[in-house]
C-alpha cells in the first residue's frame, strides 16, 4: 500500500501523536508499504531511525508563540497538493489534523484521494485552557470542517467519539492506541532508581508527560505533604521552572525516553494523571502495563482506561480533595495497591501496537473500497 501521513508534529518532538506515528511507521515498514510523511520543518530533524521505504518531506514552519517546541507549518494548499500528486498515495492519513491537515484535506479533495482523519488532540479545549476561549468556537469549526470532509474519522476513546458526534461529525469510528508491553513491564522496577529518588524510603507517586498548562500538573500540589511518599515528575516543558517552585519537595527527572522511561514508570507505586483534556491517555496504559495502578481525572480518555475499584480510581474533574483521598487510599493500603497492580497489568495485555496497526489497516482498506464504489 502507498500511504501518505500528514502530521502536525513529528520527530524529534515527542508526544502522543509522534509516538503513534512512529509505531505505525515501524509496522508499515515491516509490511513493505511505501510511506510518505509530510510534516513541519524542525531545527534539529532526526530521521535516522526510519526505514528506507519511508520518505519525509518537511514544510517550512514557525514556532508556536509561547510554546517554541511546537512548530506550525506555513504555506498554501498548492505545495501540499503537488507533494501528494507526485507520490500518488492509495490513502491519506491525517494525524491530529488542524492547520497542515486542513490544507492536506483540501488538496486531497481536488486529487480524489480518500482520507482517514485521526482525532487525537483536543485543540479547542487547549485554546480555553491557555486563556483564549474566544478561539474555542473557531477551533471547533476548523475541526468539524476537517472531519466532516474526511471519508472516515477515527477517535481513540468513547469519550472522544461522543465529543465529535456532539459537534456534528458523522462516521466516527473507535480506534484505540497500542502499548509496548515488552518495554513497559513490572520487571523494569528498579530498587536503585527508587533509592536515588527517595533515599530514606517511602512510596513514589508519579506523573509522566509534558509540563504544560493543559496537563494541570499544578493540581498535584495537594499530594505534596502525604506522609511517607514523594512526588516524581517525569517530563519536561515550558512550565517546569514554575512547577519546581510550586512543588519544591518533588523530584523532577526531566525528559526520559526508551529504557530509562520504562524503568522510572515501573519503579513507581502509584501513577497520577490530572489532565482533563486527554482524548486517550497513553501514559496511563504504559503505567498499567508496568503494573502500576492509576488515579486519574474522570473525564475524556481515562474513562475507558481506568476501571474504578479494580485497576485504580477516577476522581471528579476539579475535585482536588477527592484526588488526594484516592491517592491516600492506595498509598496507605499495600494489599489493595498490590491487587490493583495485578489487575492493571492484566487489563492491557493484548493491546499491542501490531494488533492496533492491523486494525488501522482494516480501516484503510474499507475506506479505499468505499471511495472506489462512490467513484463509479
Short mmCIF file of C-alpha atoms in Angstrom, two decimals:
data_model
loop_
_atom_site.label_atom_id
_atom_site.label_comp_id
_atom_site.label_asym_id
_atom_site.label_seq_id
_atom_site.Cartn_x
_atom_site.Cartn_y
_atom_site.Cartn_z
CA UNK A 1 0.00 0.00 0.00
CA UNK A 2 1.08 3.58 -0.62
CA UNK A 3 0.29 5.64 2.47
CA UNK A 4 0.70 9.39 2.94
CA UNK A 5 0.75 10.58 6.55
CA UNK A 6 0.24 14.29 7.18
CA UNK A 7 1.40 15.17 10.68
CA UNK A 8 1.00 18.43 12.56
CA UNK A 9 4.01 17.38 14.70
CA UNK A 10 6.76 14.87 14.00
CA UNK A 11 10.17 13.77 15.18
CA UNK A 12 12.20 14.85 17.07
CA UNK A 13 9.20 16.21 19.03
CA UNK A 14 7.96 13.60 21.49
CA UNK A 15 4.24 13.48 22.27
CA UNK A 16 1.29 11.14 21.85
CA UNK A 17 0.88 11.97 18.17
CA UNK A 18 4.50 11.38 17.18
CA UNK A 19 4.64 8.22 19.31
CA UNK A 20 1.64 6.77 17.46
CA UNK A 21 3.10 7.72 14.07
CA UNK A 22 6.43 6.10 14.94
CA UNK A 23 4.72 2.83 15.85
CA UNK A 24 2.67 2.94 12.65
CA UNK A 25 5.81 3.53 10.57
CA UNK A 26 7.53 0.56 12.17
CA UNK A 27 4.57 -1.67 11.30
CA UNK A 28 4.24 -0.35 7.74
CA UNK A 29 7.98 -0.85 7.16
CA UNK A 30 7.74 -4.49 8.22
CA UNK A 31 4.91 -4.99 5.70
CA UNK A 32 6.85 -3.29 2.92
CA UNK A 33 4.40 -0.43 2.44
CA UNK A 34 5.62 2.75 0.73
CA UNK A 35 5.09 5.68 3.11
CA UNK A 36 5.36 9.44 2.72
CA UNK A 37 5.30 11.69 5.79
CA UNK A 38 4.54 15.39 5.34
CA UNK A 39 5.44 17.35 8.46
CA UNK A 40 6.64 20.76 9.68
CA UNK A 41 10.34 21.54 9.50
CA UNK A 42 12.46 21.18 12.61
CA UNK A 43 15.56 22.95 13.89
CA UNK A 44 17.11 19.52 14.52
CA UNK A 45 15.36 16.90 12.37
CA UNK A 46 16.25 13.31 13.20
CA UNK A 47 15.04 10.64 10.80
CA UNK A 48 17.96 8.27 11.28
CA UNK A 49 15.81 5.50 12.71
CA UNK A 50 13.34 5.38 9.82
CA UNK A 51 13.40 2.63 7.20
CA UNK A 52 14.37 3.30 3.57
CA UNK A 53 10.79 2.90 2.33
CA UNK A 54 9.68 5.88 4.44
CA UNK A 55 10.20 9.31 2.90
CA UNK A 56 9.80 12.52 4.91
CA UNK A 57 9.06 15.91 3.35
CA UNK A 58 9.44 18.87 5.69
CA UNK A 59 7.50 22.09 5.12
CA UNK A 60 8.71 25.47 6.31
CA UNK A 61 7.39 26.12 9.81
CA UNK A 62 7.45 28.68 12.61
CA UNK A 63 7.43 28.09 16.38
CA UNK A 64 4.10 28.43 18.18
CA UNK A 65 4.06 31.58 20.32
CA UNK A 66 4.69 30.69 23.95
CA UNK A 67 5.49 27.05 23.15
CA UNK A 68 8.62 27.04 21.00
CA UNK A 69 8.93 23.25 20.85
CA UNK A 70 5.71 23.12 18.80
CA UNK A 71 6.11 24.25 15.20
CA UNK A 72 3.34 25.19 12.77
CA UNK A 73 3.82 24.56 9.03
CA UNK A 74 3.20 27.61 6.85
CA UNK A 75 2.30 27.89 3.18
CA UNK A 76 -0.61 27.16 0.89
CA UNK A 77 -2.57 24.20 -0.41
CA UNK A 78 -0.71 24.04 -3.74
CA UNK A 79 2.58 22.87 -2.20
CA UNK A 80 0.87 20.02 -0.35
CA UNK A 81 -1.16 19.12 -3.44
CA UNK A 82 1.99 18.80 -5.57
CA UNK A 83 3.72 16.58 -2.99
CA UNK A 84 0.68 14.29 -2.80
CA UNK A 85 0.18 14.24 -6.56
CA UNK A 86 3.80 13.20 -7.11
CA UNK A 87 3.55 10.39 -4.55
CA UNK A 88 0.09 9.11 -5.69
CA UNK A 89 -0.98 7.51 -2.39
CA UNK A 90 -3.77 4.96 -2.03
CA UNK A 91 -4.83 6.62 1.23
CA UNK A 92 -4.04 9.81 3.16
CA UNK A 93 -3.80 9.63 6.94
CA UNK A 94 -4.25 12.95 8.75
CA UNK A 95 -2.65 12.70 12.18
CA UNK A 96 -4.35 15.06 14.64
CA UNK A 97 -5.18 17.48 11.80
CA UNK A 98 -5.68 21.18 12.28
CA UNK A 99 -3.61 23.60 10.18
CA UNK A 100 -1.43 21.47 7.91
CA UNK A 101 -4.12 18.78 7.97
CA UNK A 102 -6.72 21.26 6.74
CA UNK A 103 -4.53 22.13 3.74
CA UNK A 104 -3.97 18.43 3.04
CA UNK A 105 -7.72 17.79 3.27
CA UNK A 106 -8.41 20.41 0.58
CA UNK A 107 -5.59 19.06 -1.59
CA UNK A 108 -6.92 15.51 -1.29
CA UNK A 109 -10.38 16.65 -2.38
CA UNK A 110 -9.04 18.05 -5.65
CA UNK A 111 -6.94 14.93 -6.25
CA UNK A 112 -9.75 12.48 -5.47
CA UNK A 113 -7.75 10.58 -2.84
CA UNK A 114 -9.60 9.07 0.17
CA UNK A 115 -8.72 10.47 3.59
CA UNK A 116 -8.77 8.97 7.09
CA UNK A 117 -8.60 11.69 9.75
CA UNK A 118 -7.45 10.70 13.23
CA UNK A 119 -8.69 12.91 16.07
CA UNK A 120 -6.09 12.89 18.80
CA UNK A 121 -5.70 16.37 20.30
CA UNK A 122 -8.43 18.50 21.88
CA UNK A 123 -7.17 21.73 20.33
CA UNK A 124 -10.39 23.66 21.12
CA UNK A 125 -10.02 22.66 24.76
CA UNK A 126 -6.38 23.75 24.71
CA UNK A 127 -7.45 27.21 23.47
CA UNK A 128 -9.70 27.61 26.50
CA UNK A 129 -7.02 26.29 28.88
CA UNK A 130 -4.45 28.75 27.50
CA UNK A 131 -6.71 31.71 28.21
CA UNK A 132 -8.09 32.38 24.71
CA UNK A 133 -11.66 30.98 24.95
CA UNK A 134 -12.78 33.20 22.05
CA UNK A 135 -10.77 30.89 19.78
CA UNK A 136 -12.53 27.76 21.05
CA UNK A 137 -15.58 28.09 18.76
CA UNK A 138 -13.37 28.90 15.78
CA UNK A 139 -11.18 25.88 16.54
CA UNK A 140 -14.23 23.60 16.70
CA UNK A 141 -15.36 24.93 13.34
CA UNK A 142 -11.97 24.01 11.86
CA UNK A 143 -12.08 20.53 13.48
CA UNK A 144 -15.61 19.96 12.17
CA UNK A 145 -14.70 21.06 8.65
CA UNK A 146 -11.76 18.66 8.51
CA UNK A 147 -13.51 15.63 9.93
CA UNK A 148 -16.76 16.15 8.04
CA UNK A 149 -14.73 16.28 4.81
CA UNK A 150 -12.80 13.08 5.57
CA UNK A 151 -14.05 9.72 4.33
CA UNK A 152 -13.62 8.30 7.82
CA UNK A 153 -12.74 9.72 11.24
CA UNK A 154 -11.01 7.64 13.90
CA UNK A 155 -11.13 8.62 17.58
CA UNK A 156 -9.16 6.99 20.42
CA UNK A 157 -11.83 6.73 23.14
CA UNK A 158 -15.60 6.53 23.57
CA UNK A 159 -15.49 9.99 25.12
CA UNK A 160 -13.75 11.41 22.02
CA UNK A 161 -16.25 9.65 19.75
CA UNK A 162 -19.17 11.23 21.63
CA UNK A 163 -17.44 14.61 21.64
CA UNK A 164 -17.08 14.62 17.86
CA UNK A 165 -20.61 13.34 17.32
CA UNK A 166 -21.96 16.12 19.57
CA UNK A 167 -20.26 18.61 17.24
CA UNK A 168 -21.91 17.12 14.18
CA UNK A 169 -19.11 14.92 12.84
CA UNK A 170 -20.51 11.81 11.06
CA UNK A 171 -18.88 8.43 10.51
CA UNK A 172 -16.72 8.39 13.65
CA UNK A 173 -15.07 5.04 14.43
CA UNK A 174 -13.24 3.96 17.57
CA UNK A 175 -9.53 3.24 17.10
CA UNK A 176 -7.62 2.93 20.35
CA UNK A 177 -3.87 3.11 20.90
CA UNK A 178 -1.42 0.29 21.48
CA UNK A 179 1.12 -0.13 24.24
CA UNK A 180 4.56 -1.73 24.17
CA UNK A 181 4.04 -4.47 26.76
CA UNK A 182 7.61 -5.72 26.31
CA UNK A 183 9.18 -2.38 27.22
CA UNK A 184 6.65 -1.35 29.86
CA UNK A 185 6.63 -4.26 32.29
CA UNK A 186 6.80 -4.80 36.07
CA UNK A 187 10.22 -6.44 35.71
CA UNK A 188 11.65 -2.98 34.98
CA UNK A 189 11.09 -1.95 38.60
CA UNK A 190 14.43 -0.74 39.96
CA UNK A 191 15.50 -0.55 43.60
CA UNK A 192 18.40 1.73 42.61
CA UNK A 193 16.05 4.20 40.91
CA UNK A 194 13.83 4.21 43.98
CA UNK A 195 16.77 4.72 46.31
CA UNK A 196 18.04 7.59 44.18
CA UNK A 197 14.68 9.35 44.29
CA UNK A 198 13.82 8.62 47.93
CA UNK A 199 16.99 7.64 49.86
CA UNK A 200 15.04 7.44 53.13
CA UNK A 201 12.48 5.10 51.61
CA UNK A 202 8.77 5.76 51.16
CA UNK A 203 6.26 5.41 48.37
CA UNK A 204 6.68 7.05 44.95
CA UNK A 205 3.71 8.87 43.39
CA UNK A 206 4.48 9.69 39.76
CA UNK A 207 3.32 11.69 36.77
CA UNK A 208 4.62 11.35 33.20
CA UNK A 209 4.01 13.90 30.47
CA UNK A 210 4.60 17.39 29.18
CA UNK A 211 4.90 20.10 31.77
CA UNK A 212 2.39 22.43 30.13
CA UNK A 213 -0.80 24.18 31.14
CA UNK A 214 -3.18 21.66 29.57
CA UNK A 215 -1.75 18.84 31.71
CA UNK A 216 -2.72 20.55 35.02
CA UNK A 217 0.34 19.21 36.81
CA UNK A 218 -0.01 22.01 39.38
CA UNK A 219 -3.03 20.11 40.77
CA UNK A 220 -0.57 17.63 42.25
CA UNK A 221 0.28 20.19 44.93
CA UNK A 222 -2.46 18.61 47.07
CA UNK A 223 -0.32 15.46 47.26
CA UNK A 224 2.91 17.18 48.29
CA UNK A 225 2.55 16.62 52.04
CA UNK A 226 1.37 13.00 52.07
CA UNK A 227 3.37 11.20 54.74
CA UNK A 228 5.99 8.65 53.69
CA UNK A 229 5.61 9.49 49.99
CA UNK A 230 7.36 11.60 47.37
CA UNK A 231 6.14 13.04 44.09
CA UNK A 232 8.12 12.12 40.98
CA UNK A 233 7.55 14.35 37.94
CA UNK A 234 8.80 12.74 34.72
CA UNK A 235 8.91 15.00 31.68
CA UNK A 236 9.78 18.49 30.56
CA UNK A 237 8.05 21.54 29.16
CA UNK A 238 7.54 25.29 29.44
CA UNK A 239 6.09 25.15 32.95
CA UNK A 240 8.94 23.21 34.53
CA UNK A 241 10.51 26.21 36.37
CA UNK A 242 7.14 27.27 37.77
CA UNK A 243 6.28 23.72 38.82
CA UNK A 244 9.65 23.25 40.52
CA UNK A 245 8.87 26.34 42.59
CA UNK A 246 5.32 25.19 43.35
CA UNK A 247 6.41 21.62 44.22
CA UNK A 248 9.75 22.06 45.99
CA UNK A 249 9.63 18.60 47.55
CA UNK A 250 9.05 16.77 44.27
CA UNK A 251 11.74 15.00 42.28
CA UNK A 252 11.93 16.23 38.67
CA UNK A 253 13.68 13.81 36.32
CA UNK A 254 13.43 15.89 33.15
CA UNK A 255 12.63 14.17 29.87
CA UNK A 256 13.16 10.41 29.85
CA UNK A 257 12.79 8.03 26.94
CA UNK A 258 13.42 4.42 25.99
CA UNK A 259 14.53 2.08 28.75
CA UNK A 260 15.05 4.96 31.21
CA UNK A 261 11.37 5.87 30.99
CA UNK A 262 10.25 2.25 31.32
CA UNK A 263 12.40 1.83 34.44
CA UNK A 264 11.12 5.04 36.01
CA UNK A 265 7.45 4.16 35.40
CA UNK A 266 7.77 0.60 36.70
CA UNK A 267 9.53 1.91 39.83
CA UNK A 268 6.52 3.98 40.87
CA UNK A 269 3.99 2.81 43.43
CA UNK A 270 1.15 4.88 42.02
CA UNK A 271 0.60 6.83 38.81
CA UNK A 272 -1.44 10.05 38.85
CA UNK A 273 -2.86 11.76 35.77
CA UNK A 274 -4.58 15.12 36.46
CA UNK A 275 -5.18 16.42 32.90
CA UNK A 276 -8.81 16.89 31.84
CA UNK A 277 -8.21 17.29 28.08
CA UNK A 278 -6.87 13.83 27.24
CA UNK A 279 -8.52 12.20 24.23
CA UNK A 280 -6.83 8.95 25.24
CA UNK A 281 -4.08 8.85 27.88
CA UNK A 282 -1.16 6.81 26.55
CA UNK A 283 0.92 7.19 29.71
CA UNK A 284 -1.92 5.62 31.69
CA UNK A 285 -1.67 2.47 29.56
CA UNK A 286 2.10 2.43 29.98
CA UNK A 287 1.75 2.67 33.76
CA UNK A 288 -0.79 -0.16 33.79
CA UNK A 289 1.45 -2.34 31.61
CA UNK A 290 4.18 -1.67 34.20
CA UNK A 291 1.92 -2.97 36.96
CA UNK A 292 1.30 0.48 38.45
CA UNK A 293 -2.27 1.39 39.49
CA UNK A 294 -3.65 4.75 38.36
CA UNK A 295 -5.56 7.67 39.83
CA UNK A 296 -6.87 9.88 37.01
CA UNK A 297 -9.43 12.58 36.40
CA UNK A 298 -12.82 11.17 35.41
CA UNK A 299 -13.05 12.88 32.05
CA UNK A 300 -12.01 12.01 28.49
CA UNK A 301 -9.76 9.10 27.64
CA UNK A 302 -9.13 7.89 31.22
CA UNK A 303 -12.81 6.84 31.46
CA UNK A 304 -12.03 3.98 29.05
CA UNK A 305 -8.72 3.02 30.63
CA UNK A 306 -9.23 3.04 34.40
CA UNK A 307 -11.60 0.52 35.94
CA UNK A 308 -12.54 2.11 39.31
CA UNK A 309 -12.01 -0.08 42.35
CA UNK A 310 -10.10 -2.58 40.25
CA UNK A 311 -7.18 -1.01 38.34
CA UNK A 312 -7.25 2.39 40.01
CA UNK A 313 -9.52 5.30 40.86
CA UNK A 314 -11.14 8.15 38.97
CA UNK A 315 -11.95 11.46 40.63
CA UNK A 316 -14.38 14.19 39.67
CA UNK A 317 -12.72 16.85 37.49
CA UNK A 318 -11.55 19.74 39.64
CA UNK A 319 -12.21 17.94 42.92
CA UNK A 320 -8.69 18.02 44.33
CA UNK A 321 -9.80 16.87 47.77
CA UNK A 322 -11.13 13.71 46.13
CA UNK A 323 -7.87 13.34 44.18
CA UNK A 324 -5.97 13.42 47.44
CA UNK A 325 -8.27 10.95 49.17
CA UNK A 326 -7.99 8.49 46.25
CA UNK A 327 -4.20 8.66 46.38
CA UNK A 328 -4.08 8.32 50.18
CA UNK A 329 -6.39 5.30 49.93
CA UNK A 330 -3.96 3.40 47.69
CA UNK A 331 -0.67 4.63 49.12
CA UNK A 332 -1.74 3.60 52.60
CA UNK A 333 -3.00 0.11 51.72
CA UNK A 334 -0.30 -2.21 50.39
CA UNK A 335 -2.66 -5.16 49.88
CA UNK A 336 -5.19 -3.14 47.90
CA UNK A 337 -2.47 -1.49 45.84
CA UNK A 338 -0.97 -4.89 45.02
CA UNK A 339 -4.34 -6.22 43.87
CA UNK A 340 -4.92 -3.12 41.72
CA UNK A 341 -1.43 -3.56 40.29
CA UNK A 342 -2.11 -7.11 39.14
CA UNK A 343 -5.46 -6.12 37.63
CA UNK A 344 -3.93 -3.13 35.82
CA UNK A 345 -1.20 -5.31 34.30
CA UNK A 346 -3.72 -7.91 33.12
CA UNK A 347 -6.09 -5.29 31.68
CA UNK A 348 -3.70 -4.05 28.97
CA UNK A 349 -2.24 -7.36 27.81
CA UNK A 350 -3.13 -7.88 24.14
CA UNK A 351 -3.31 -4.16 23.36
CA UNK A 352 -0.03 -4.25 21.44
CA UNK A 353 0.83 -1.88 18.60
CA UNK A 354 0.92 -4.61 15.92
CA UNK A 355 -2.68 -5.52 16.78
CA UNK A 356 -3.80 -1.88 16.69
CA UNK A 357 -1.92 -1.20 13.44
CA UNK A 358 -3.61 -4.14 11.74
CA UNK A 359 -6.97 -2.68 12.80
CA UNK A 360 -5.88 0.63 11.32
CA UNK A 361 -5.06 -1.09 8.02
CA UNK A 362 -8.56 -2.58 8.02
CA UNK A 363 -9.93 0.95 8.26
CA UNK A 364 -7.72 1.94 5.33
CA UNK A 365 -8.94 -0.99 3.21
CA UNK A 366 -12.60 -0.28 3.99
CA UNK A 367 -12.17 3.43 3.24
CA UNK A 368 -10.44 2.75 -0.07
CA UNK A 369 -13.18 0.27 -1.09
CA UNK A 370 -15.98 2.69 -0.12
CA UNK A 371 -14.27 5.50 -2.04
CA UNK A 372 -13.95 3.31 -5.12
CA UNK A 373 -17.68 2.48 -5.03
CA UNK A 374 -18.62 6.14 -4.70
CA UNK A 375 -16.41 6.96 -7.67
CA UNK A 376 -18.22 4.54 -10.02
#
